JSON list of C-alpha atoms in Angstrom, two decimals:
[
{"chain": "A", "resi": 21, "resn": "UNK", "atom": "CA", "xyz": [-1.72, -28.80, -12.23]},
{"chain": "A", "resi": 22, "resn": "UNK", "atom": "CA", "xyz": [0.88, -27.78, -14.11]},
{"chain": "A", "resi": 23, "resn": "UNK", "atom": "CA", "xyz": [-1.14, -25.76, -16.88]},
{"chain": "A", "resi": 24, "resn": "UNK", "atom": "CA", "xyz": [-2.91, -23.96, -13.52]},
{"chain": "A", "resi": 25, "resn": "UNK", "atom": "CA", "xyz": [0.74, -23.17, -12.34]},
{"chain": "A", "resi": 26, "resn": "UNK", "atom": "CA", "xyz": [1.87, -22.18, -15.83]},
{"chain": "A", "resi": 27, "resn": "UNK", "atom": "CA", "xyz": [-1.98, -19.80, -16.23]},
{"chain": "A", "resi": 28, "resn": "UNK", "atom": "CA", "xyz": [-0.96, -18.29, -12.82]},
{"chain": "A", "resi": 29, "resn": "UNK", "atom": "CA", "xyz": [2.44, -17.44, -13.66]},
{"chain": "A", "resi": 30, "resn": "UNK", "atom": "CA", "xyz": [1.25, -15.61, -16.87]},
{"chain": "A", "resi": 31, "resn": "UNK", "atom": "CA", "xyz": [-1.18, -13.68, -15.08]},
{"chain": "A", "resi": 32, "resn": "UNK", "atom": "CA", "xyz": [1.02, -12.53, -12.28]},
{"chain": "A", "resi": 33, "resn": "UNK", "atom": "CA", "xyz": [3.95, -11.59, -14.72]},
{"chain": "A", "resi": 34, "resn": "UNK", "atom": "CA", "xyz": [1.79, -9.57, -17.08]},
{"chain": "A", "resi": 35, "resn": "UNK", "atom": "CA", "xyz": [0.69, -7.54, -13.57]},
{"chain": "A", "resi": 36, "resn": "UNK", "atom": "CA", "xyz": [4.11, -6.88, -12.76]},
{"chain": "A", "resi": 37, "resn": "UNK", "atom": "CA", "xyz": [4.47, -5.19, -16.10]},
{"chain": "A", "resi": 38, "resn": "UNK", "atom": "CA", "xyz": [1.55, -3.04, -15.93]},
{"chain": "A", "resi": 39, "resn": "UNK", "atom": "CA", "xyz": [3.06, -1.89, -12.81]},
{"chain": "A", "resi": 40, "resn": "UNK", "atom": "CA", "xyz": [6.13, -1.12, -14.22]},
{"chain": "A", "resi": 41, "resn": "UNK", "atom": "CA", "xyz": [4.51, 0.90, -16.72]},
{"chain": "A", "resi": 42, "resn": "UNK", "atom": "CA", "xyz": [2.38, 2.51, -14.43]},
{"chain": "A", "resi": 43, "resn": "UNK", "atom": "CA", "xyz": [4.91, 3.80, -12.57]},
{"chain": "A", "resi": 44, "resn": "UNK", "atom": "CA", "xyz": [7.43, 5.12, -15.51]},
{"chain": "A", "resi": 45, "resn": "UNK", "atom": "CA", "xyz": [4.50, 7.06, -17.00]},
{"chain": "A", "resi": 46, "resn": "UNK", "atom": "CA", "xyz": [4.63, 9.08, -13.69]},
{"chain": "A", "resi": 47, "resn": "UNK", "atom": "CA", "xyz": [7.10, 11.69, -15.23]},
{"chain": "A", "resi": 48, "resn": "UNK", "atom": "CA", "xyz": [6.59, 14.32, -11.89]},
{"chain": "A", "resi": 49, "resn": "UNK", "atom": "CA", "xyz": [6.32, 13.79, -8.19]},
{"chain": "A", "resi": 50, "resn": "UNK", "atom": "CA", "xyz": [3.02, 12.43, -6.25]},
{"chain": "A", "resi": 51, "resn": "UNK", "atom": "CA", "xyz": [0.40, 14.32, -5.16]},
{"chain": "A", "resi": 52, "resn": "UNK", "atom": "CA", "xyz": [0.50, 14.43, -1.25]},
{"chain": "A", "resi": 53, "resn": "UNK", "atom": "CA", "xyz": [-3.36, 13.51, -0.43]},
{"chain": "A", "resi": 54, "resn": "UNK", "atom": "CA", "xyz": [-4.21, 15.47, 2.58]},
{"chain": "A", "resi": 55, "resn": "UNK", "atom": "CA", "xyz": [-6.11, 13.97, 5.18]},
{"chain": "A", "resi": 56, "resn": "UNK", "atom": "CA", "xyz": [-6.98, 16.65, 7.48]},
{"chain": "A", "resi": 57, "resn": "UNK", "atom": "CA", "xyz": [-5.50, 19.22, 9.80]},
{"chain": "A", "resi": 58, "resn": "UNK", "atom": "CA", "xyz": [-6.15, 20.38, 13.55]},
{"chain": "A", "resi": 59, "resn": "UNK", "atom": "CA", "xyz": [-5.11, 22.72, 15.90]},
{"chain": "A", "resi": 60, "resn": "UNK", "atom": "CA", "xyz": [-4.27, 22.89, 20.11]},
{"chain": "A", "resi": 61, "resn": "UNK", "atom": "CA", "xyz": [-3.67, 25.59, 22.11]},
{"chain": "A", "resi": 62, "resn": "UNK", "atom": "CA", "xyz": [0.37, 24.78, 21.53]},
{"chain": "A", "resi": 63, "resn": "UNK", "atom": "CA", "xyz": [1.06, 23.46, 17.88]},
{"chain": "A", "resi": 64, "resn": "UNK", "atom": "CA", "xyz": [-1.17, 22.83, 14.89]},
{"chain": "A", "resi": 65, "resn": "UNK", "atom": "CA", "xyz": [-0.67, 20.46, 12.61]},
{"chain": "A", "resi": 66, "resn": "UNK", "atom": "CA", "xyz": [-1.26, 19.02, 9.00]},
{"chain": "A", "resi": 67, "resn": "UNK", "atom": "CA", "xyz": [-1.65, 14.97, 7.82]},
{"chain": "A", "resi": 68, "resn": "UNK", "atom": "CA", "xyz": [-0.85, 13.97, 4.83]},
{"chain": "A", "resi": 69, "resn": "UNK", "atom": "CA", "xyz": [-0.80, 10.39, 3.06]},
{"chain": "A", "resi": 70, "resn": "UNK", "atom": "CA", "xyz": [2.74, 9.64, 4.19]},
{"chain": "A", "resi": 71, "resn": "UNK", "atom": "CA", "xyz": [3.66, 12.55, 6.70]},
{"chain": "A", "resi": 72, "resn": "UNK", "atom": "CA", "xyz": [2.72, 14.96, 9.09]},
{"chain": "A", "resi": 73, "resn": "UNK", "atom": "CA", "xyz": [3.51, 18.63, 9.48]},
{"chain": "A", "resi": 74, "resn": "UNK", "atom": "CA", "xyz": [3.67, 20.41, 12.91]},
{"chain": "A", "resi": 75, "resn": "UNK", "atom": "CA", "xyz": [3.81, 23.90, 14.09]},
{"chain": "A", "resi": 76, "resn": "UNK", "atom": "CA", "xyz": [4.94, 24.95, 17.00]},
{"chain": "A", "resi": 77, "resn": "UNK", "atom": "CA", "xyz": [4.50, 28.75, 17.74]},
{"chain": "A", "resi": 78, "resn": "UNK", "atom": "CA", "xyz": [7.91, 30.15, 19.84]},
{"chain": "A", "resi": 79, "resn": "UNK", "atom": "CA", "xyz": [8.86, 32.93, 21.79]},
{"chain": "A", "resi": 80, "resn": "UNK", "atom": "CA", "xyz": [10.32, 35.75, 20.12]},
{"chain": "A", "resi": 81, "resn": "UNK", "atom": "CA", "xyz": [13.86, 36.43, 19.24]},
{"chain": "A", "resi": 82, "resn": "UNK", "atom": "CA", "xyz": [14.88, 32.71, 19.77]},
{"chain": "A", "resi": 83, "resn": "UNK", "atom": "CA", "xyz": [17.44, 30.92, 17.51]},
{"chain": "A", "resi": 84, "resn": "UNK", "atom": "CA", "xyz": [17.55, 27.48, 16.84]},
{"chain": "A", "resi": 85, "resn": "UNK", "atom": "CA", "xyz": [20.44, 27.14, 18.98]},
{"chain": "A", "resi": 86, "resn": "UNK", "atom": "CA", "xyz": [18.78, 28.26, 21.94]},
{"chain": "A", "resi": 87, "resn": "UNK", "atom": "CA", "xyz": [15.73, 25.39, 21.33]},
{"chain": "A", "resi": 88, "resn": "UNK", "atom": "CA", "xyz": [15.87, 22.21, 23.50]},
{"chain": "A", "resi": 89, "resn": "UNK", "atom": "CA", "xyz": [14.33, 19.68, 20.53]},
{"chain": "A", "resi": 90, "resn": "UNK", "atom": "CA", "xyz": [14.24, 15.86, 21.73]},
{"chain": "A", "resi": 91, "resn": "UNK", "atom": "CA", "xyz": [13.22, 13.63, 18.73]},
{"chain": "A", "resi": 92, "resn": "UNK", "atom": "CA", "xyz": [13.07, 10.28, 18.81]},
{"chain": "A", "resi": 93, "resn": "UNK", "atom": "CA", "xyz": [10.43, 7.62, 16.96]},
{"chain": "A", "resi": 94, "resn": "UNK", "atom": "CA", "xyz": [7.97, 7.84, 19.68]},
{"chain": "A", "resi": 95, "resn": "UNK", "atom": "CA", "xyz": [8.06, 11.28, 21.62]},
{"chain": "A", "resi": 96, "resn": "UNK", "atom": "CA", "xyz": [8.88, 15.07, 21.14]},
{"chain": "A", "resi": 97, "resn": "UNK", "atom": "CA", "xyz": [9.86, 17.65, 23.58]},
{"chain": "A", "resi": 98, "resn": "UNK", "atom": "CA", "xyz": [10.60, 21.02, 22.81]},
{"chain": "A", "resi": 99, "resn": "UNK", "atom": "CA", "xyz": [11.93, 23.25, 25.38]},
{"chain": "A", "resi": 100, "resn": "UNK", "atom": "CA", "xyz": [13.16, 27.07, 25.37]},
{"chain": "A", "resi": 101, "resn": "UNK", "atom": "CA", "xyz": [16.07, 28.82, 28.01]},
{"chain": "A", "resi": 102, "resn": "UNK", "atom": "CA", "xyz": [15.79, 27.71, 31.57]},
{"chain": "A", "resi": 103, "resn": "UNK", "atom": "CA", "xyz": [13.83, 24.59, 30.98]},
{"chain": "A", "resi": 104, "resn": "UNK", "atom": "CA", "xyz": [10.89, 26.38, 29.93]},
{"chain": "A", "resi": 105, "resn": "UNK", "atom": "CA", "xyz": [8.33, 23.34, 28.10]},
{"chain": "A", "resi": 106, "resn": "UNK", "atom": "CA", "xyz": [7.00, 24.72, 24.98]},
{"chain": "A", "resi": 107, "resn": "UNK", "atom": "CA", "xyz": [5.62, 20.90, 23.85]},
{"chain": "A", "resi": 108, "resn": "UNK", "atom": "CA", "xyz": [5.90, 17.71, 25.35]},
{"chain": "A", "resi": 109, "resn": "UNK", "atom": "CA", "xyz": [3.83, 14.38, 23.89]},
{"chain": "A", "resi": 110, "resn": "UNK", "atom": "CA", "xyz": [3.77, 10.83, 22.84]},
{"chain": "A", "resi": 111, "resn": "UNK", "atom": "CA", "xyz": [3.10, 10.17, 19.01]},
{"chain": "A", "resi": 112, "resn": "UNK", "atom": "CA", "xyz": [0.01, 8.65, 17.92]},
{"chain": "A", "resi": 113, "resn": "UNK", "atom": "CA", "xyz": [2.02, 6.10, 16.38]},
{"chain": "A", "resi": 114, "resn": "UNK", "atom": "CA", "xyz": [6.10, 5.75, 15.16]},
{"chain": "A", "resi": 115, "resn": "UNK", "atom": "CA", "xyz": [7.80, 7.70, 13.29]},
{"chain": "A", "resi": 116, "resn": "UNK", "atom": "CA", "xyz": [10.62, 7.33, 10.93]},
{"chain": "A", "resi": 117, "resn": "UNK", "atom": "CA", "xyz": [13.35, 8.88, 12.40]},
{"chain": "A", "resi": 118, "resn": "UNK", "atom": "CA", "xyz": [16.01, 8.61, 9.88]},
{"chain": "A", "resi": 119, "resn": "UNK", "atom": "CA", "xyz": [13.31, 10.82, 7.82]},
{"chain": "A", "resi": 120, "resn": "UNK", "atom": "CA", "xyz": [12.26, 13.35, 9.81]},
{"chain": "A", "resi": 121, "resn": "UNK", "atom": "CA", "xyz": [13.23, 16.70, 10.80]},
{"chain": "A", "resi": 122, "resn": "UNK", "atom": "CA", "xyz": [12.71, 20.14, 12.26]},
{"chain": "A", "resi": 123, "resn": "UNK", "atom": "CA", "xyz": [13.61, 23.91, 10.99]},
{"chain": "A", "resi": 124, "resn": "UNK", "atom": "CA", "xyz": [13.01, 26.96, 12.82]},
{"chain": "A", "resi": 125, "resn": "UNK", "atom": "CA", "xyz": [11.30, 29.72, 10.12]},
{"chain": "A", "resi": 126, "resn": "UNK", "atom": "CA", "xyz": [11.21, 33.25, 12.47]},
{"chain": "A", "resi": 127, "resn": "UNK", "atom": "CA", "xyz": [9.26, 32.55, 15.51]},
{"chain": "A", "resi": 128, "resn": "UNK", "atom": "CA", "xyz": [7.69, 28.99, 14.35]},
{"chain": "A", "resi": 129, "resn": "UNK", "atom": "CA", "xyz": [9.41, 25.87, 14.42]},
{"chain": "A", "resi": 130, "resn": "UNK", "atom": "CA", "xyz": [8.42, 23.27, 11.50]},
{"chain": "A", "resi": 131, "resn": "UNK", "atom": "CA", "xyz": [8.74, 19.50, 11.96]},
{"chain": "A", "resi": 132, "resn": "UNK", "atom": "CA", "xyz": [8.03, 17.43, 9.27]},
{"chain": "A", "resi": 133, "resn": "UNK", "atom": "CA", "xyz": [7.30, 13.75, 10.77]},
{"chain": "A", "resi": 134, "resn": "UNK", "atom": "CA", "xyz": [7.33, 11.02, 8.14]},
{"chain": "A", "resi": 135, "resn": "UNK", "atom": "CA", "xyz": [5.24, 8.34, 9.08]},
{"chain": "A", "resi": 136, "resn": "UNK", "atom": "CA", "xyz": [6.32, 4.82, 9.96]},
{"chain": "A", "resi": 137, "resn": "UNK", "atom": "CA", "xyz": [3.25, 2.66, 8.97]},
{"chain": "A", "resi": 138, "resn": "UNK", "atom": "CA", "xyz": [2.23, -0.93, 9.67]},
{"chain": "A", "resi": 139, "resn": "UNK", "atom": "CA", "xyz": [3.57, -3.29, 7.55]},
{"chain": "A", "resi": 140, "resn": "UNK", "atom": "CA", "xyz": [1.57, -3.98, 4.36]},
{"chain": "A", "resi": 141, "resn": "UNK", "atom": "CA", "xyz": [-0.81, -1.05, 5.25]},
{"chain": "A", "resi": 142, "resn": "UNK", "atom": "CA", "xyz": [-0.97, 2.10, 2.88]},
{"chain": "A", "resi": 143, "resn": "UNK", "atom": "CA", "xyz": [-2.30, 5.33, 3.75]},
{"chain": "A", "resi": 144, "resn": "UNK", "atom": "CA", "xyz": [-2.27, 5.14, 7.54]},
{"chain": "A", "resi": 145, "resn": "UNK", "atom": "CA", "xyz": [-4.07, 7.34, 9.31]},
{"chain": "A", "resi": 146, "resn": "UNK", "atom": "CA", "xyz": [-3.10, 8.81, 12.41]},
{"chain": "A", "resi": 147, "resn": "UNK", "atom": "CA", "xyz": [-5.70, 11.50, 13.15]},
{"chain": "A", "resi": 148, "resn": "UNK", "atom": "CA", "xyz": [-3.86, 13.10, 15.73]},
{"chain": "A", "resi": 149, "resn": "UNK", "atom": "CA", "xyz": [-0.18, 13.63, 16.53]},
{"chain": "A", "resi": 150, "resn": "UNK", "atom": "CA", "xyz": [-0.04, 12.67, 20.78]},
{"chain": "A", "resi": 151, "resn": "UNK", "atom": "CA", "xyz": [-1.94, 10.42, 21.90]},
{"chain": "A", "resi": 152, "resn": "UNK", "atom": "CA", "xyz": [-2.79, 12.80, 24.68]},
{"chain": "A", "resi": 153, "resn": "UNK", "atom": "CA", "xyz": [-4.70, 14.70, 22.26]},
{"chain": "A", "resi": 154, "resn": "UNK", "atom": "CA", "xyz": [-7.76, 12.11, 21.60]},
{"chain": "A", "resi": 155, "resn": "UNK", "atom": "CA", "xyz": [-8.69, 13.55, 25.14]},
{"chain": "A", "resi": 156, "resn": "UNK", "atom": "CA", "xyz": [-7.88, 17.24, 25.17]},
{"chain": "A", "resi": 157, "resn": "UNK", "atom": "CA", "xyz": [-11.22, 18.86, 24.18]},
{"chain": "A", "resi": 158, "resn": "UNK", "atom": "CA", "xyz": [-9.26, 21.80, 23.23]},
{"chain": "A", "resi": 159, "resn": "UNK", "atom": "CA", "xyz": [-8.08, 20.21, 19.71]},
{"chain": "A", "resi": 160, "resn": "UNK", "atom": "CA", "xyz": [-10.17, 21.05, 16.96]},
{"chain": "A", "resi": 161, "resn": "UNK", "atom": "CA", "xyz": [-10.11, 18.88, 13.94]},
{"chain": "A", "resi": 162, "resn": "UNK", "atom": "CA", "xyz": [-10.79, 18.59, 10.46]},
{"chain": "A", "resi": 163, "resn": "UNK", "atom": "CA", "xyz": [-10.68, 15.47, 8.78]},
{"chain": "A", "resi": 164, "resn": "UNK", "atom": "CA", "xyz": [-11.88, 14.38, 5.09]},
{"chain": "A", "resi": 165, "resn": "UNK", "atom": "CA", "xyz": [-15.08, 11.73, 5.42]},
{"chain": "A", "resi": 166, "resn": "UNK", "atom": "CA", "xyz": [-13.71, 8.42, 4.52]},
{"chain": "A", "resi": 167, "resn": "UNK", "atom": "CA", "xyz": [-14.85, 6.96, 1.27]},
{"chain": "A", "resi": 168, "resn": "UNK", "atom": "CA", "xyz": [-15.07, 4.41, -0.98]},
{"chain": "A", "resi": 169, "resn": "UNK", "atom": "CA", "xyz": [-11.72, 4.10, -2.89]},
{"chain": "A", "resi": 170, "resn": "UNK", "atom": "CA", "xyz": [-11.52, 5.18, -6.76]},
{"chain": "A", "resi": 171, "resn": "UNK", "atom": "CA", "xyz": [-8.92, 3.16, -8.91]},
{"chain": "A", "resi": 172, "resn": "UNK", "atom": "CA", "xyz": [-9.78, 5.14, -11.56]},
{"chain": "A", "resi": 173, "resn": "UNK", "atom": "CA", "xyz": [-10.02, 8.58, -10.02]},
{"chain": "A", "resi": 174, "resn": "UNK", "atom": "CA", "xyz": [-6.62, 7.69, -8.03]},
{"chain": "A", "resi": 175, "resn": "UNK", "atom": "CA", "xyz": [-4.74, 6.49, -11.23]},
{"chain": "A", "resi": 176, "resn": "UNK", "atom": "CA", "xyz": [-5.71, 9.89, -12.79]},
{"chain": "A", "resi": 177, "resn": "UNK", "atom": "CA", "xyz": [-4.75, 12.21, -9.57]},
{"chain": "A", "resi": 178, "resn": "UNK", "atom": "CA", "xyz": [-1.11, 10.52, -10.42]},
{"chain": "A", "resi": 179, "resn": "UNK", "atom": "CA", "xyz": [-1.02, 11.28, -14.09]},
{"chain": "A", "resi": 180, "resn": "UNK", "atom": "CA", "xyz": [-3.05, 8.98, -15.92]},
{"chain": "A", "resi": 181, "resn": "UNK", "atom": "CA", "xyz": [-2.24, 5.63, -17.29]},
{"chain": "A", "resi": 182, "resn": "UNK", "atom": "CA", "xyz": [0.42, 5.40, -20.13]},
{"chain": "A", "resi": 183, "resn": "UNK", "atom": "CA", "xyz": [-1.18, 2.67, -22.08]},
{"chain": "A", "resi": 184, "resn": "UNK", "atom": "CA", "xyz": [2.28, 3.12, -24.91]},
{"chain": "A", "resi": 185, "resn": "UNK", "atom": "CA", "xyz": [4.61, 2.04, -22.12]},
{"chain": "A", "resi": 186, "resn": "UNK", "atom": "CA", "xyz": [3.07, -1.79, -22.22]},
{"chain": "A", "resi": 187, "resn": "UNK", "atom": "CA", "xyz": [4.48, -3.88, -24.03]},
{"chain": "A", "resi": 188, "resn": "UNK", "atom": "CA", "xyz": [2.19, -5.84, -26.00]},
{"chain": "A", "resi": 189, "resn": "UNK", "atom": "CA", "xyz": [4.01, -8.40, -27.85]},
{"chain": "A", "resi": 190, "resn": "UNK", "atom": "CA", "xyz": [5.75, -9.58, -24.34]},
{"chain": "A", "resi": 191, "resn": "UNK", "atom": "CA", "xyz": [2.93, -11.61, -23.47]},
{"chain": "A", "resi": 192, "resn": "UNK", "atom": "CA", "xyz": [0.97, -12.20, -27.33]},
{"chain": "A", "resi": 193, "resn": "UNK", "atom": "CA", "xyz": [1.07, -15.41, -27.97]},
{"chain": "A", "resi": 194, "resn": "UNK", "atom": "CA", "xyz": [0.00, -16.31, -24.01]},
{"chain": "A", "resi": 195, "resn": "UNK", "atom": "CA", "xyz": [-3.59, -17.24, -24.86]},
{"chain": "A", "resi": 196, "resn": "UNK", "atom": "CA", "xyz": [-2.70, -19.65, -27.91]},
{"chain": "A", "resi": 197, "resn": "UNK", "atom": "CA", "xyz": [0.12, -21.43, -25.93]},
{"chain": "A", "resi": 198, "resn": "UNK", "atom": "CA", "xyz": [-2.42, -22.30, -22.92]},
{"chain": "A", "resi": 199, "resn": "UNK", "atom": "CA", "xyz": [-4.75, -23.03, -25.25]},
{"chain": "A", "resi": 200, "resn": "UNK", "atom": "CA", "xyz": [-2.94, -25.31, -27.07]},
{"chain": "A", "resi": 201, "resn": "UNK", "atom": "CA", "xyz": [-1.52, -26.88, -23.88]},
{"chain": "A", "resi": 202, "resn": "UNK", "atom": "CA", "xyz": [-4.90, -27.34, -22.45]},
{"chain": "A", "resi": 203, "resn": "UNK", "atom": "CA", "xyz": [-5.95, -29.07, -25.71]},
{"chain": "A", "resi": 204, "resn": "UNK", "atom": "CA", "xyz": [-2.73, -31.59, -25.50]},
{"chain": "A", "resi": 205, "resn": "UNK", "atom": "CA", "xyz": [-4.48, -32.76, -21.72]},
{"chain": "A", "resi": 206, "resn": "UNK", "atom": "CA", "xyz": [-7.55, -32.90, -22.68]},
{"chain": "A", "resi": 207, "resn": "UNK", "atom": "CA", "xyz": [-9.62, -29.76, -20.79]},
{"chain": "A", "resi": 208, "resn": "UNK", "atom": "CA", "xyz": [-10.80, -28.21, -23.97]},
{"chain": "A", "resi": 209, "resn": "UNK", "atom": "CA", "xyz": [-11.81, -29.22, -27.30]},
{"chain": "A", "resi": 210, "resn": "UNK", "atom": "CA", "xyz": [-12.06, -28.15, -30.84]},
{"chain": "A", "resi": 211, "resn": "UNK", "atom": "CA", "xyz": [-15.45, -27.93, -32.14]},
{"chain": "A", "resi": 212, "resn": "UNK", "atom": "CA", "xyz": [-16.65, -31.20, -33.35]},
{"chain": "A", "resi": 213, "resn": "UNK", "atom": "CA", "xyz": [-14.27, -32.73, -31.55]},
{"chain": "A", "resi": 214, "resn": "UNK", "atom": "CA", "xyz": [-16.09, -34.94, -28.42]},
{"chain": "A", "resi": 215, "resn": "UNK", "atom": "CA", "xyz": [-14.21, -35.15, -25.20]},
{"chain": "A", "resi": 216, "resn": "UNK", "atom": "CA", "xyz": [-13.39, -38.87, -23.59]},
{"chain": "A", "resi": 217, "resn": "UNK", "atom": "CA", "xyz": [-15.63, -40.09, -21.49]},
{"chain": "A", "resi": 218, "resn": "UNK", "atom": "CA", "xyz": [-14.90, -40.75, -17.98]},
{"chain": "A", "resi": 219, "resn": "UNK", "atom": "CA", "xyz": [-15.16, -44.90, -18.22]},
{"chain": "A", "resi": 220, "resn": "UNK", "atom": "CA", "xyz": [-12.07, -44.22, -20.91]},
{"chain": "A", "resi": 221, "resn": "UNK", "atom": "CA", "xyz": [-10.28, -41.69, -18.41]},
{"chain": "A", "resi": 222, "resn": "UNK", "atom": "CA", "xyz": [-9.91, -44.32, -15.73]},
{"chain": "A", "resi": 223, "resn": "UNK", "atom": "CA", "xyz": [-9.49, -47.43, -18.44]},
{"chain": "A", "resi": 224, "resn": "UNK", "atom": "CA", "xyz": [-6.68, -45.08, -19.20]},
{"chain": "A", "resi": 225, "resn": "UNK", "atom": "CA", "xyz": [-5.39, -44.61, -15.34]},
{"chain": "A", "resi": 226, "resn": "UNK", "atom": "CA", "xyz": [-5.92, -47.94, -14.65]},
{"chain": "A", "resi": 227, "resn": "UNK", "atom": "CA", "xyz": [-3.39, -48.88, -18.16]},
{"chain": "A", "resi": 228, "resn": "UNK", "atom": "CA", "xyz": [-0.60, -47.05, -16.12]},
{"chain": "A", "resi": 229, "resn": "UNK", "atom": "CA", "xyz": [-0.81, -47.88, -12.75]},
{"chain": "A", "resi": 230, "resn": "UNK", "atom": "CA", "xyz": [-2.13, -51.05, -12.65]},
{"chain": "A", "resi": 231, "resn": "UNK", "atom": "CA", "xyz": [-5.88, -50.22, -11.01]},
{"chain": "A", "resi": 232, "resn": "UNK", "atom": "CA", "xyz": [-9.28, -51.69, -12.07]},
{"chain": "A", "resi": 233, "resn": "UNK", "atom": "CA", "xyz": [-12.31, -50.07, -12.54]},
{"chain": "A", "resi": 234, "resn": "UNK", "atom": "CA", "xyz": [-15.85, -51.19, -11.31]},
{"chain": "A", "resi": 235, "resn": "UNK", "atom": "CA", "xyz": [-18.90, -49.66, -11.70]},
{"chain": "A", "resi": 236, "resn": "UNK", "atom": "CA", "xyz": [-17.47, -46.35, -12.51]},
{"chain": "A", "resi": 237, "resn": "UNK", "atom": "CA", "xyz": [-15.20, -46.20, -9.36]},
{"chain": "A", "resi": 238, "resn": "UNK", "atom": "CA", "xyz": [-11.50, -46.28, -9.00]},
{"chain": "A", "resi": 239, "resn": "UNK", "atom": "CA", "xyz": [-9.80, -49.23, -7.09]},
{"chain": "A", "resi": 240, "resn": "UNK", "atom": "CA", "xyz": [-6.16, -50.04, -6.68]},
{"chain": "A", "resi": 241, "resn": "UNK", "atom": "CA", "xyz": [-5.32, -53.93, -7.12]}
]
């Protein structure tokens, strides 16, 4: 048991550290993958792997001071002079609100709506923005085909792999120290060397805790 716990720990420390290295030799910033984009008759919009973008076409000659914007982690509402609704909707999903924003850039205001995923799950996607929009037959879409997942292709969208970053000798004498300490118990052999039977494995369990042996099974006394 102990040799198993001992194997384990090896294996999930030397992970860690390929991590690590994985993630120094990243010397610029991620990639955004985009997932796909669509357009309504009042905003249009663009997904990414951890964000969306919206657009929101507005009247002319409008500052951002005269914008009604109403943010919160699971609506908008964007309204113009005199209560005039330019967008109104309930997200798809949350939204981190601490992380998002909006800018106004001439007549089009941008809001950039980082994504609050479930917990544990990568790469959510939403596929729309409100989830009034799954049945307005006025959004177009256009969404990449799902596909089979690429470690390698992935790793080398981010950079590549920076093999000089490992450190080798951390973890080099591993193998010969749960080698040898699966030779001092017994679950390996040298060549040559014959392993106990199992009659001497309990005559041996039986010399420490006092059990018999009959007919090759176990008993206590």
């Amino acid at each position: 048991l102990h040799c198993k716990m001992r194997v384990t720990f090896m294996l999930i420390a030397s992970l860690a550290l390929a991590v690590v290295a994985f993630r120094t030799s990243r010397r610029c910033a991620p990639t955004m993958m985009a997932f796909g984009r669509g357009k309504g008759p009042k905003y249009s919009w663009t997904e990414a792997e951890d964000d969306l973008e919206v657009l929101v076409p507005i009247p002319e000659g409008l500052s951002a001071a005269q914008l009604q914007v109403r943010l919160n982690s699971s609506a908008l509402e964007v309204e113009a002079p005199a209560g005039q609704e330019l967008l109104r909707g309930t997200f798809r999903e949350k939204i981190a609100i601490g992380e998002s924003f909006w800018t106004l850039d001439g007549n089009i205001l941008v809001l950039q709506l980082q994504k609050r995923p479930p917990v544990f799950e990568h790469d959510f996607q939403w596929g729309y923005v409100f989830k009034e929009d799954e049945d307005d037959p006025e959004i177009v879409r256009a969404y990449q085909a799902d596909k089979e997942f690429d470690l390698d292709e992935y790793v080398e969208s981010l950079g590549g792999y920076n093999e000089s970053l490992v450190d080798r000798n951390a973890f080099g004498n591993v193998t010969e120290q749960i080698l040898e300490t699966m030779k001092s118990q017994g679950l390996v052999k040298d060549e040559g060397e014959d392993l106990p039977d199992n009659e001497e494995i309990f005559e041996e369990i039986d010399a420490e805790d006092g059990g018999q042996t009959t007919g090759g099974e176990r008993r206590l006394s």
